[in-house]
PDB file of N, CA and C in Angstrom:
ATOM      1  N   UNK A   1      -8.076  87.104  88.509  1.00 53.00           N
ATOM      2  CA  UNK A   1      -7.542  88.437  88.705  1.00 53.00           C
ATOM      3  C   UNK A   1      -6.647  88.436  89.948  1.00 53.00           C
ATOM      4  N   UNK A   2      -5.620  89.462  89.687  1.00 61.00           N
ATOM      5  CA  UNK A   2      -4.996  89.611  91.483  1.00 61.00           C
ATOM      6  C   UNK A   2      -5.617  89.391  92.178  1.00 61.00           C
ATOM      7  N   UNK A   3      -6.413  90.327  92.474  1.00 81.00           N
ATOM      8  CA  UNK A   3      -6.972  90.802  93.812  1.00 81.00           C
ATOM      9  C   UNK A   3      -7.839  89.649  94.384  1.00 81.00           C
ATOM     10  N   UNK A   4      -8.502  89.246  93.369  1.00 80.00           N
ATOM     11  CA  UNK A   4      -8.943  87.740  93.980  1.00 80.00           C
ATOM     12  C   UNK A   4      -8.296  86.699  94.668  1.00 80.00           C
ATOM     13  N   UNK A   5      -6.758  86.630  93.905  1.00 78.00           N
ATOM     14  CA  UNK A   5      -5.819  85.944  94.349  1.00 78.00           C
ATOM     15  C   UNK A   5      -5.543  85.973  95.909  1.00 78.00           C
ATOM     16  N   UNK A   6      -5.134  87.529  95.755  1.00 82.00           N
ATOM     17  CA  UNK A   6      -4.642  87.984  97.337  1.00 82.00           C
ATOM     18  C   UNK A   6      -6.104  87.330  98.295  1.00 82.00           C
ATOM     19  N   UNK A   7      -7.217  88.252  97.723  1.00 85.00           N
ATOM     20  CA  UNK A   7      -8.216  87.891  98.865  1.00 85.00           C
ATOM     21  C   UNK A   7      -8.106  86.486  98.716  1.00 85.00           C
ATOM     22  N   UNK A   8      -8.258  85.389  98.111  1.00 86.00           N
ATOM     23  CA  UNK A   8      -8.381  84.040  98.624  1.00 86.00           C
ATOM     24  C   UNK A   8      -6.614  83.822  99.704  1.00 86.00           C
ATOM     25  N   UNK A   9      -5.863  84.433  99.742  1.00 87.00           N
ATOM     26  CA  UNK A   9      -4.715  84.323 100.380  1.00 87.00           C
ATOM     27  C   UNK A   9      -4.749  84.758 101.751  1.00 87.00           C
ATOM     28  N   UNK A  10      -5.621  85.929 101.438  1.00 89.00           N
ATOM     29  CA  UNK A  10      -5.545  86.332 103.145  1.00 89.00           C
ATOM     30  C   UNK A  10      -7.059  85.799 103.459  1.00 89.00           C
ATOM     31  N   UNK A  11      -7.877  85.086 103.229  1.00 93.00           N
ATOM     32  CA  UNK A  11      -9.120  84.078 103.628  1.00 93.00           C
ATOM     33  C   UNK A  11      -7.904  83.347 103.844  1.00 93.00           C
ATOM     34  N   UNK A  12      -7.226  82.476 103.773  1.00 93.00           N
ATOM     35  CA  UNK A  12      -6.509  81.291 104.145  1.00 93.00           C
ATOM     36  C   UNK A  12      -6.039  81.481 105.272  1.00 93.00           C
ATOM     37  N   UNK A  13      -5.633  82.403 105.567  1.00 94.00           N
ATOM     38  CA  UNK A  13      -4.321  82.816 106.860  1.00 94.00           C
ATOM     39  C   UNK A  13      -5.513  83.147 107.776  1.00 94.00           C
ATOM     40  N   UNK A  14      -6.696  83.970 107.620  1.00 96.00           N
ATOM     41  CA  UNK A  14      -7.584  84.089 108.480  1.00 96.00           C
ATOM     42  C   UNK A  14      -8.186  82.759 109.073  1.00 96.00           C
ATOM     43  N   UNK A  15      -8.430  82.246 107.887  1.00 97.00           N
ATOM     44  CA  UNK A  15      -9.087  80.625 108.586  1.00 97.00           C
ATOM     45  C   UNK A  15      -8.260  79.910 109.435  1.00 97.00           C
ATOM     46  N   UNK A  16      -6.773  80.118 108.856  1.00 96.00           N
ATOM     47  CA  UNK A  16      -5.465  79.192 109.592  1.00 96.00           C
ATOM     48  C   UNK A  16      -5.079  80.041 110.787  1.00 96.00           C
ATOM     49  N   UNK A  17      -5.355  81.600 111.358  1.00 97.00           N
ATOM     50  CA  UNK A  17      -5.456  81.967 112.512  1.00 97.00           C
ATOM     51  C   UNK A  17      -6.409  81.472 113.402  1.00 97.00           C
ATOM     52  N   UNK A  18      -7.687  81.268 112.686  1.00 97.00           N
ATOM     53  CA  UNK A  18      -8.993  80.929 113.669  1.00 97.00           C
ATOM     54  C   UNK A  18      -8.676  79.661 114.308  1.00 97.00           C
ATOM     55  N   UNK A  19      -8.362  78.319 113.024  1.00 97.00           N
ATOM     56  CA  UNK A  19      -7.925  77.051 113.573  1.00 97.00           C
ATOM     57  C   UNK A  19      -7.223  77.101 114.763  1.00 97.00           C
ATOM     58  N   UNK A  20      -5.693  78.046 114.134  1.00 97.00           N
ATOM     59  CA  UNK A  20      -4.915  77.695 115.229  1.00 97.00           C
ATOM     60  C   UNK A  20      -5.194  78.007 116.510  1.00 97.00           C
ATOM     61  N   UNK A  21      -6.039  79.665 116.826  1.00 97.00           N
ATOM     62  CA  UNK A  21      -6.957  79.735 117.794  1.00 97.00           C
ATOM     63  C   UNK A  21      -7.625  79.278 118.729  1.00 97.00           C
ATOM     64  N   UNK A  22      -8.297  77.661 118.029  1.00 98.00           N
ATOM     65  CA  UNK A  22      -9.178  77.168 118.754  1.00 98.00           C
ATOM     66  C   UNK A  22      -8.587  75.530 118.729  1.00 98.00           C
ATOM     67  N   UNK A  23      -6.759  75.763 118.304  1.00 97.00           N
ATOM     68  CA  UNK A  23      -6.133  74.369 118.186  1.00 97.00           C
ATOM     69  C   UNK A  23      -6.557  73.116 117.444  1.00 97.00           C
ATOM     70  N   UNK A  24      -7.260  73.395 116.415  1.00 98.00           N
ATOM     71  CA  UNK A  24      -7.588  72.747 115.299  1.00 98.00           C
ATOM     72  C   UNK A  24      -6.204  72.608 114.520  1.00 98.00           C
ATOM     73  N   UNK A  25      -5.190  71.933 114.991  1.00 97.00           N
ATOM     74  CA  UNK A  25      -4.279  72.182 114.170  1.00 97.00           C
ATOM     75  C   UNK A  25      -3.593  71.315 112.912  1.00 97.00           C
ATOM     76  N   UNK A  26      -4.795  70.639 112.465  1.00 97.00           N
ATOM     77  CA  UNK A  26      -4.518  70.049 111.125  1.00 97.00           C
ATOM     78  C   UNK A  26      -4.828  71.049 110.013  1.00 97.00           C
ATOM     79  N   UNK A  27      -5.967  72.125 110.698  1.00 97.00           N
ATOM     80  CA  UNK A  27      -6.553  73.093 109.748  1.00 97.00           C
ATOM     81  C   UNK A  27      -5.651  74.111 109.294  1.00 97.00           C
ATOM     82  N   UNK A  28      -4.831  74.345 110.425  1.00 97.00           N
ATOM     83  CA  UNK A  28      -4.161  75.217 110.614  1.00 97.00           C
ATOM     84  C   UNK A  28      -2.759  74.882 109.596  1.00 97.00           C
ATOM     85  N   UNK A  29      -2.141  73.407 109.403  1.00 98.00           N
ATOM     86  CA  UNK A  29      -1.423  73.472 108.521  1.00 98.00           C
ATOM     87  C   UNK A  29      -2.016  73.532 107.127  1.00 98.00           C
ATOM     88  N   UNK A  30      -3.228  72.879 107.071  1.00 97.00           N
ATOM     89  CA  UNK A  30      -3.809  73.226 105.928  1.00 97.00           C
ATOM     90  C   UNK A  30      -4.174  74.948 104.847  1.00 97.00           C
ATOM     91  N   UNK A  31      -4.471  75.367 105.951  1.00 96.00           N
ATOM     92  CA  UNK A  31      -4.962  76.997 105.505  1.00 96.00           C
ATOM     93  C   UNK A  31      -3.815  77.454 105.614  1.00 96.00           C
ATOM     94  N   UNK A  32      -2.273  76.974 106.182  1.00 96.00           N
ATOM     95  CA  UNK A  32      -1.226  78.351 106.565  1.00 96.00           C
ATOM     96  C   UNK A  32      -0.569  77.317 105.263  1.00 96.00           C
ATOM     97  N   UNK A  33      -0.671  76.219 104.937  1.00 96.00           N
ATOM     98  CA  UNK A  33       0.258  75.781 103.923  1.00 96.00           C
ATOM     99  C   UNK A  33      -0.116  76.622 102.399  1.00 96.00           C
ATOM    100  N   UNK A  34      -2.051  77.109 102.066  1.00 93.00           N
ATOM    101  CA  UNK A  34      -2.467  77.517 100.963  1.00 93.00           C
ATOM    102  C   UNK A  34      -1.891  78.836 100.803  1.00 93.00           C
ATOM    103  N   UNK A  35      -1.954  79.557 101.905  1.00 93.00           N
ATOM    104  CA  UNK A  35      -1.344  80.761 102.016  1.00 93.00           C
ATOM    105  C   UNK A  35       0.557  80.774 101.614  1.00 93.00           C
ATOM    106  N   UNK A  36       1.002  79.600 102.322  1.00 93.00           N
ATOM    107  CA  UNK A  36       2.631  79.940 102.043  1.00 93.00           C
ATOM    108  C   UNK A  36       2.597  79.243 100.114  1.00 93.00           C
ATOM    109  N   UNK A  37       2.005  78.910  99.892  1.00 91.00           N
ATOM    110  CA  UNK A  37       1.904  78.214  98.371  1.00 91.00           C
ATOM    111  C   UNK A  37       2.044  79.253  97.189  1.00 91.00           C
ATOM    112  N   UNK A  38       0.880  80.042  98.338  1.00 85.00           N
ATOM    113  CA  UNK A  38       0.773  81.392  97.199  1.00 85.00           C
ATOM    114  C   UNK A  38       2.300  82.426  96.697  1.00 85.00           C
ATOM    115  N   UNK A  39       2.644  82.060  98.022  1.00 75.00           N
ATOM    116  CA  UNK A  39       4.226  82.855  97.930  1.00 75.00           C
ATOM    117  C   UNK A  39       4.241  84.426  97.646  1.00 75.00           C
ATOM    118  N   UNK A  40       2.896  85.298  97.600  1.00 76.00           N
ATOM    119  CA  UNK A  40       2.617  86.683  97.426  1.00 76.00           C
ATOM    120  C   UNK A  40       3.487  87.094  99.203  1.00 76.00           C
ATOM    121  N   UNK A  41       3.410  86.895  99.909  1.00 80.00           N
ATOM    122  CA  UNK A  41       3.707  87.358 101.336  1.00 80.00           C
ATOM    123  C   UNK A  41       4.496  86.392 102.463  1.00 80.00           C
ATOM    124  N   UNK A  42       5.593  86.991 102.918  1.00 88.00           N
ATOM    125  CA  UNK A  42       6.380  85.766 103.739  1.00 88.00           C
ATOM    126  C   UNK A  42       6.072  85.866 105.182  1.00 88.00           C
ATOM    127  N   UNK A  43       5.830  85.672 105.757  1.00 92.00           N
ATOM    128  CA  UNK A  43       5.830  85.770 107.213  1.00 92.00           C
ATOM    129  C   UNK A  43       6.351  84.806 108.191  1.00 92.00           C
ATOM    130  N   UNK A  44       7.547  85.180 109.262  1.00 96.00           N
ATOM    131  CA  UNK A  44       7.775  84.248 109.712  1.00 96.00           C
ATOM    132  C   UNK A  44       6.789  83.835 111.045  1.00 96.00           C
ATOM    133  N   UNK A  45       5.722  84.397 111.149  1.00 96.00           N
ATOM    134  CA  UNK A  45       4.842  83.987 112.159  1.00 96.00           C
ATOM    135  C   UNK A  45       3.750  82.791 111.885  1.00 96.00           C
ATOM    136  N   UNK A  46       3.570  82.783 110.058  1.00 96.00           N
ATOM    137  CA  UNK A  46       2.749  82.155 109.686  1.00 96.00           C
ATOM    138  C   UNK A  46       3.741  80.278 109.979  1.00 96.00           C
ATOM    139  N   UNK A  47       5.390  80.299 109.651  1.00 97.00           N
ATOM    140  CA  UNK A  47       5.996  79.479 109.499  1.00 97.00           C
ATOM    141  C   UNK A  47       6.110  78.573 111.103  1.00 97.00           C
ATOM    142  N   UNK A  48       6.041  79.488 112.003  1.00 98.00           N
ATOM    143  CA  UNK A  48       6.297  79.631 113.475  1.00 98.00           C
ATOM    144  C   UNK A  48       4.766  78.382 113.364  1.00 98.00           C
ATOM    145  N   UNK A  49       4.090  79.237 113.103  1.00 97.00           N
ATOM    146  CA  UNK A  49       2.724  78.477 113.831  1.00 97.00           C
ATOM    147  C   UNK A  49       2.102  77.342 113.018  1.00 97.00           C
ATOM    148  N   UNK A  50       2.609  77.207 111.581  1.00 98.00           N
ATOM    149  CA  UNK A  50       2.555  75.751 111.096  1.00 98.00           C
ATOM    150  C   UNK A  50       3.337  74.740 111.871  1.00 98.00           C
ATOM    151  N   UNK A  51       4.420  75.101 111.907  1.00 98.00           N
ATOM    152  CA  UNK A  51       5.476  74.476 112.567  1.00 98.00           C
ATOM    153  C   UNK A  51       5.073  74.005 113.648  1.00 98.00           C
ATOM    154  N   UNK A  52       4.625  74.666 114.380  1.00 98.00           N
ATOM    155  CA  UNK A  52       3.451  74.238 116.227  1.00 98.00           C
ATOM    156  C   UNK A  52       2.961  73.423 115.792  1.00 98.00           C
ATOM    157  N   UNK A  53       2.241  73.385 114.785  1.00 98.00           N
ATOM    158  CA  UNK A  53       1.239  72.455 113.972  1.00 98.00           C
ATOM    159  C   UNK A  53       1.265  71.591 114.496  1.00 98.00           C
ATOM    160  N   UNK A  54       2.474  71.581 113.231  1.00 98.00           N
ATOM    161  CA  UNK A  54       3.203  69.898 112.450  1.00 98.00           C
ATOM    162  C   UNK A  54       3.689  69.427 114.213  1.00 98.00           C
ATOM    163  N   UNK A  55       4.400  70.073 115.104  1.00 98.00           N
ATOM    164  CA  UNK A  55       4.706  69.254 115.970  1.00 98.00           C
ATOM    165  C   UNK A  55       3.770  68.544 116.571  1.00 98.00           C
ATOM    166  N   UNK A  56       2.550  69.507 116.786  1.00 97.00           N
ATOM    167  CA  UNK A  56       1.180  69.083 117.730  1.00 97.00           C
ATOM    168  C   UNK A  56       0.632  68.034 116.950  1.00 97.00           C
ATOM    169  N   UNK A  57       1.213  67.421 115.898  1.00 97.00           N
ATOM    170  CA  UNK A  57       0.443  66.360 114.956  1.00 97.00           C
ATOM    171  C   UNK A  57       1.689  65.078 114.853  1.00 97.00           C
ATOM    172  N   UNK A  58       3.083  65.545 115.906  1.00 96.00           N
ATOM    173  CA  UNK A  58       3.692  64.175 116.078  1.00 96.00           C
ATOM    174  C   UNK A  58       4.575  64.348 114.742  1.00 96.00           C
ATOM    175  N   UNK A  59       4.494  65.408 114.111  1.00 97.00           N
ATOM    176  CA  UNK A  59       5.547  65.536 112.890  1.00 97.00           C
ATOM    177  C   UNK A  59       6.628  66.459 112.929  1.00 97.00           C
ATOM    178  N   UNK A  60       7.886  66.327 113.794  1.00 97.00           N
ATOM    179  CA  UNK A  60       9.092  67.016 114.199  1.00 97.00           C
ATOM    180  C   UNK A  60       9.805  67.333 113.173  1.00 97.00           C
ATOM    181  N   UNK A  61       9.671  66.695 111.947  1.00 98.00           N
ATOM    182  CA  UNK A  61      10.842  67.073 110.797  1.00 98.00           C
ATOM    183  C   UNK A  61       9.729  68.136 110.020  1.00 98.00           C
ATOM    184  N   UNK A  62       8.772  68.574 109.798  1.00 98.00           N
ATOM    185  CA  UNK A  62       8.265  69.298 109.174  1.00 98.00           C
ATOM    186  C   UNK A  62       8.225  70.463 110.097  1.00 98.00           C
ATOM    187  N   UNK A  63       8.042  70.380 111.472  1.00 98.00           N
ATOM    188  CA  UNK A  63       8.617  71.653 112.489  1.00 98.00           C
ATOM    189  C   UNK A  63       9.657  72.236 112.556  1.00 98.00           C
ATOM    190  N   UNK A  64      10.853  70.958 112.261  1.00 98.00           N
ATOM    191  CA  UNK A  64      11.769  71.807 112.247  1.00 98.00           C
ATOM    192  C   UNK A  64      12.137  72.429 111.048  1.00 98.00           C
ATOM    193  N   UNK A  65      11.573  71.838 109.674  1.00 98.00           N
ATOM    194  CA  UNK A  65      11.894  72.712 108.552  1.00 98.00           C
ATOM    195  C   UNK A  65      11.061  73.880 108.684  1.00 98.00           C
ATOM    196  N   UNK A  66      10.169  74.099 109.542  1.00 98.00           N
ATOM    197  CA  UNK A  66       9.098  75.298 109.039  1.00 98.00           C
ATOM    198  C   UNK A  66       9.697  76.537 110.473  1.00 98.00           C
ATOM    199  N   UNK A  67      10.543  75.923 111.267  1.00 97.00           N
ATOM    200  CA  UNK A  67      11.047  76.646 112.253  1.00 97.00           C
ATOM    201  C   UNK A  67      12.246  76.833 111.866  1.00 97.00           C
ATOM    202  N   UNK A  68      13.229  76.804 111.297  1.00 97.00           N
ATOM    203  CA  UNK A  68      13.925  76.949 110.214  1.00 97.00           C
ATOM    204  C   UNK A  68      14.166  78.086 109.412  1.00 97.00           C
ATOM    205  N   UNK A  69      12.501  77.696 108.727  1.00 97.00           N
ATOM    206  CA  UNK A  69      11.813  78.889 107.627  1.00 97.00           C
ATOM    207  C   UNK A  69      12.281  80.327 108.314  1.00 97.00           C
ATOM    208  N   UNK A  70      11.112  79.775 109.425  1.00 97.00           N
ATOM    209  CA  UNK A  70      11.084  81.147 110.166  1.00 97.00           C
ATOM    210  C   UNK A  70      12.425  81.801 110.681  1.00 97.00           C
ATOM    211  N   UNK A  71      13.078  81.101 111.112  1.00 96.00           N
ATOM    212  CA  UNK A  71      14.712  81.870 111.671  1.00 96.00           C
ATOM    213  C   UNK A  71      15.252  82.376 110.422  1.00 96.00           C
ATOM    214  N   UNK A  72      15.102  81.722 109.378  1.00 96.00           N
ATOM    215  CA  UNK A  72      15.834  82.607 108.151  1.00 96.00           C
ATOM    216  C   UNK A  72      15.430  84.113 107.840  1.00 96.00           C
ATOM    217  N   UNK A  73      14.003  83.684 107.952  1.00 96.00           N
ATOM    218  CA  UNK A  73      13.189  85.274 107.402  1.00 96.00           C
ATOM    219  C   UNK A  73      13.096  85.935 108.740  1.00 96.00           C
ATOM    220  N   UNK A  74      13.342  85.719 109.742  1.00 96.00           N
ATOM    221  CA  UNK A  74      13.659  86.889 111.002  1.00 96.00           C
ATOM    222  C   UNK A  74      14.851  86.274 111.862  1.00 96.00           C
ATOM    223  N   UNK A  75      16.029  86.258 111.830  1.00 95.00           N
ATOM    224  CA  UNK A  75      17.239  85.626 112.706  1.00 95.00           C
ATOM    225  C   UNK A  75      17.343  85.944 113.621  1.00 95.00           C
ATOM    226  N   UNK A  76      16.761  87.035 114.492  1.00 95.00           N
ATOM    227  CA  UNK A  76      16.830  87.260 116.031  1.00 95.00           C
ATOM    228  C   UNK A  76      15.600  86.664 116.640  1.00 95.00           C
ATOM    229  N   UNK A  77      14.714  86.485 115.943  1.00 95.00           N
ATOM    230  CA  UNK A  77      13.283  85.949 116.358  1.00 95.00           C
ATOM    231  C   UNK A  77      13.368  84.933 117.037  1.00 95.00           C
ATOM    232  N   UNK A  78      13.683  85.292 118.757  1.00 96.00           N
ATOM    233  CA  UNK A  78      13.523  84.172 119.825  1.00 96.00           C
ATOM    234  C   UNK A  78      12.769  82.948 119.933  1.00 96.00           C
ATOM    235  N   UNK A  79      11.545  82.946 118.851  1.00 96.00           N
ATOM    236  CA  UNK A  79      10.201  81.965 119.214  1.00 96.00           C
ATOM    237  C   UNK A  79      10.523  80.875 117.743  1.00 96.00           C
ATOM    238  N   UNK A  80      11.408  81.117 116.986  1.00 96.00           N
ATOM    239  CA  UNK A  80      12.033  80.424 115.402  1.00 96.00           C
ATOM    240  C   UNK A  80      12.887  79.503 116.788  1.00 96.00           C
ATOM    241  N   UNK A  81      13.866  80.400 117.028  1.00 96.00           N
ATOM    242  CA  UNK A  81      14.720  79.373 117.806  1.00 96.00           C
ATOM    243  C   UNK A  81      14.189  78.297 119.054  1.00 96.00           C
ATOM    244  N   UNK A  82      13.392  78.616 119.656  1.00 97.00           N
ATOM    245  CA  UNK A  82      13.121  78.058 120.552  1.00 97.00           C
ATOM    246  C   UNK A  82      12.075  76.793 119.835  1.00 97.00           C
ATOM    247  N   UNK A  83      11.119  77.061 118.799  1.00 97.00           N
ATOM    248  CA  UNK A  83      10.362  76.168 118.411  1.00 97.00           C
ATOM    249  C   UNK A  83      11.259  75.278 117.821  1.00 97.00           C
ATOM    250  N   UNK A  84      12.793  75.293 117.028  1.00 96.00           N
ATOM    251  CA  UNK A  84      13.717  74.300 116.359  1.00 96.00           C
ATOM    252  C   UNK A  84      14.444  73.485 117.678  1.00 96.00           C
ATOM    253  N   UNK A  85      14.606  74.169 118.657  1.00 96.00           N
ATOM    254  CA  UNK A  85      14.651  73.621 119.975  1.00 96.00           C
ATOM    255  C   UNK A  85      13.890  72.196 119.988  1.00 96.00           C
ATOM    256  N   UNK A  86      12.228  72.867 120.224  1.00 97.00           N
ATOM    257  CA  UNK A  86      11.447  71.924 120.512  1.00 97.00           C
ATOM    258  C   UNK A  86      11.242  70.577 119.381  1.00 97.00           C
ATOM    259  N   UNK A  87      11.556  71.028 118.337  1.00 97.00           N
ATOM    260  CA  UNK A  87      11.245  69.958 116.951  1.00 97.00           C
ATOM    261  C   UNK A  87      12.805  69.336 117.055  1.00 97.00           C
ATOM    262  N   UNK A  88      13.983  69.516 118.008  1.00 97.00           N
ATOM    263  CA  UNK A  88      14.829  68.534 117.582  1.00 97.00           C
ATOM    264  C   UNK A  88      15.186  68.004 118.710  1.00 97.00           C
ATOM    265  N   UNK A  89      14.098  68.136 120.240  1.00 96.00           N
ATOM    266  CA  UNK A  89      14.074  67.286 120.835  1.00 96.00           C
ATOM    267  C   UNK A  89      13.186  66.375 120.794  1.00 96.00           C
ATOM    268  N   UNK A  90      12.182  66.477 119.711  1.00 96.00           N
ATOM    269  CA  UNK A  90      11.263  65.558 119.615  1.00 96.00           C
ATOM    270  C   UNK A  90      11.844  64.654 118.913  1.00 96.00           C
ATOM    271  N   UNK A  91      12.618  64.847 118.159  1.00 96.00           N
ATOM    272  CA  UNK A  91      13.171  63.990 116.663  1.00 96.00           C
ATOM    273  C   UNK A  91      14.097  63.558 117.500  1.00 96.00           C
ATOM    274  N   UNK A  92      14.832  63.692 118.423  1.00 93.00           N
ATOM    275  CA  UNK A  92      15.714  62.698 119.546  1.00 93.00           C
ATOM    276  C   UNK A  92      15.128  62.009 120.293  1.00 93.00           C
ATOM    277  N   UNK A  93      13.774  62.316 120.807  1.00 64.00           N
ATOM    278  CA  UNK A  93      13.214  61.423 121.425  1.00 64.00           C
ATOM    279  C   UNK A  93      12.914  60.116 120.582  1.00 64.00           C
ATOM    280  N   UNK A  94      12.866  60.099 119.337  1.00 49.00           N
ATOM    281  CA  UNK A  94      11.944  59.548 117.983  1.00 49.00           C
ATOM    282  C   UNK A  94      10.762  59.266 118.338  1.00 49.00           C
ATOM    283  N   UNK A  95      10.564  60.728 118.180  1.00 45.00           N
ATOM    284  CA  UNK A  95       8.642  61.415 118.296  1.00 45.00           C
ATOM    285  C   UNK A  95       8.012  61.467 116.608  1.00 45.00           C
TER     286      UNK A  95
END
């Protein structure tokens, strides 16, 4: 049913807030990736903070696509830009 749907969608984003919370952040791409899968809801905060993730896990090209994400779905959103910042000085460093 929907509604099941949604609720297992927003259980995901809750779990992938808590992770990221307590910097568990493999969990955090895990639970924010089930949630963006679902594709019911876009958020560029959810994209922002996978993106932290993926960097905090040494993976700069998946930061910068997910920081990216996020500048598309909000283009003034200072923290999109600054995190593609951070994911393409890592990928110059060859991080």
């Amino acid at each position: 049913m929907w509604t099941d749907q949604m609720q297992e969608t927003l259980d995901s984003k809750k779990k992938g807030d808590s992770a990221f919370k307590h910097k568990d952040f493999r969990t955090t791409i895990e639970c924010y990736s089930q949630f963006i899968d679902v594709g019911t809801m876009v958020s560029p905060t959810i994209f922002a903070r996978r993106g932290l993730s993926y960097l905090m896990n040494g993976m700069p090209q998946e930061a910068l696509n997910d920081a990216t994400q996020a500048q598309v779905i909000s283009p003034t959103w200072h923290i999109a830009s600054y995190l593609q910042a951070a994911a393409l000085s890592a990928l110059g460093n060859g991080q």
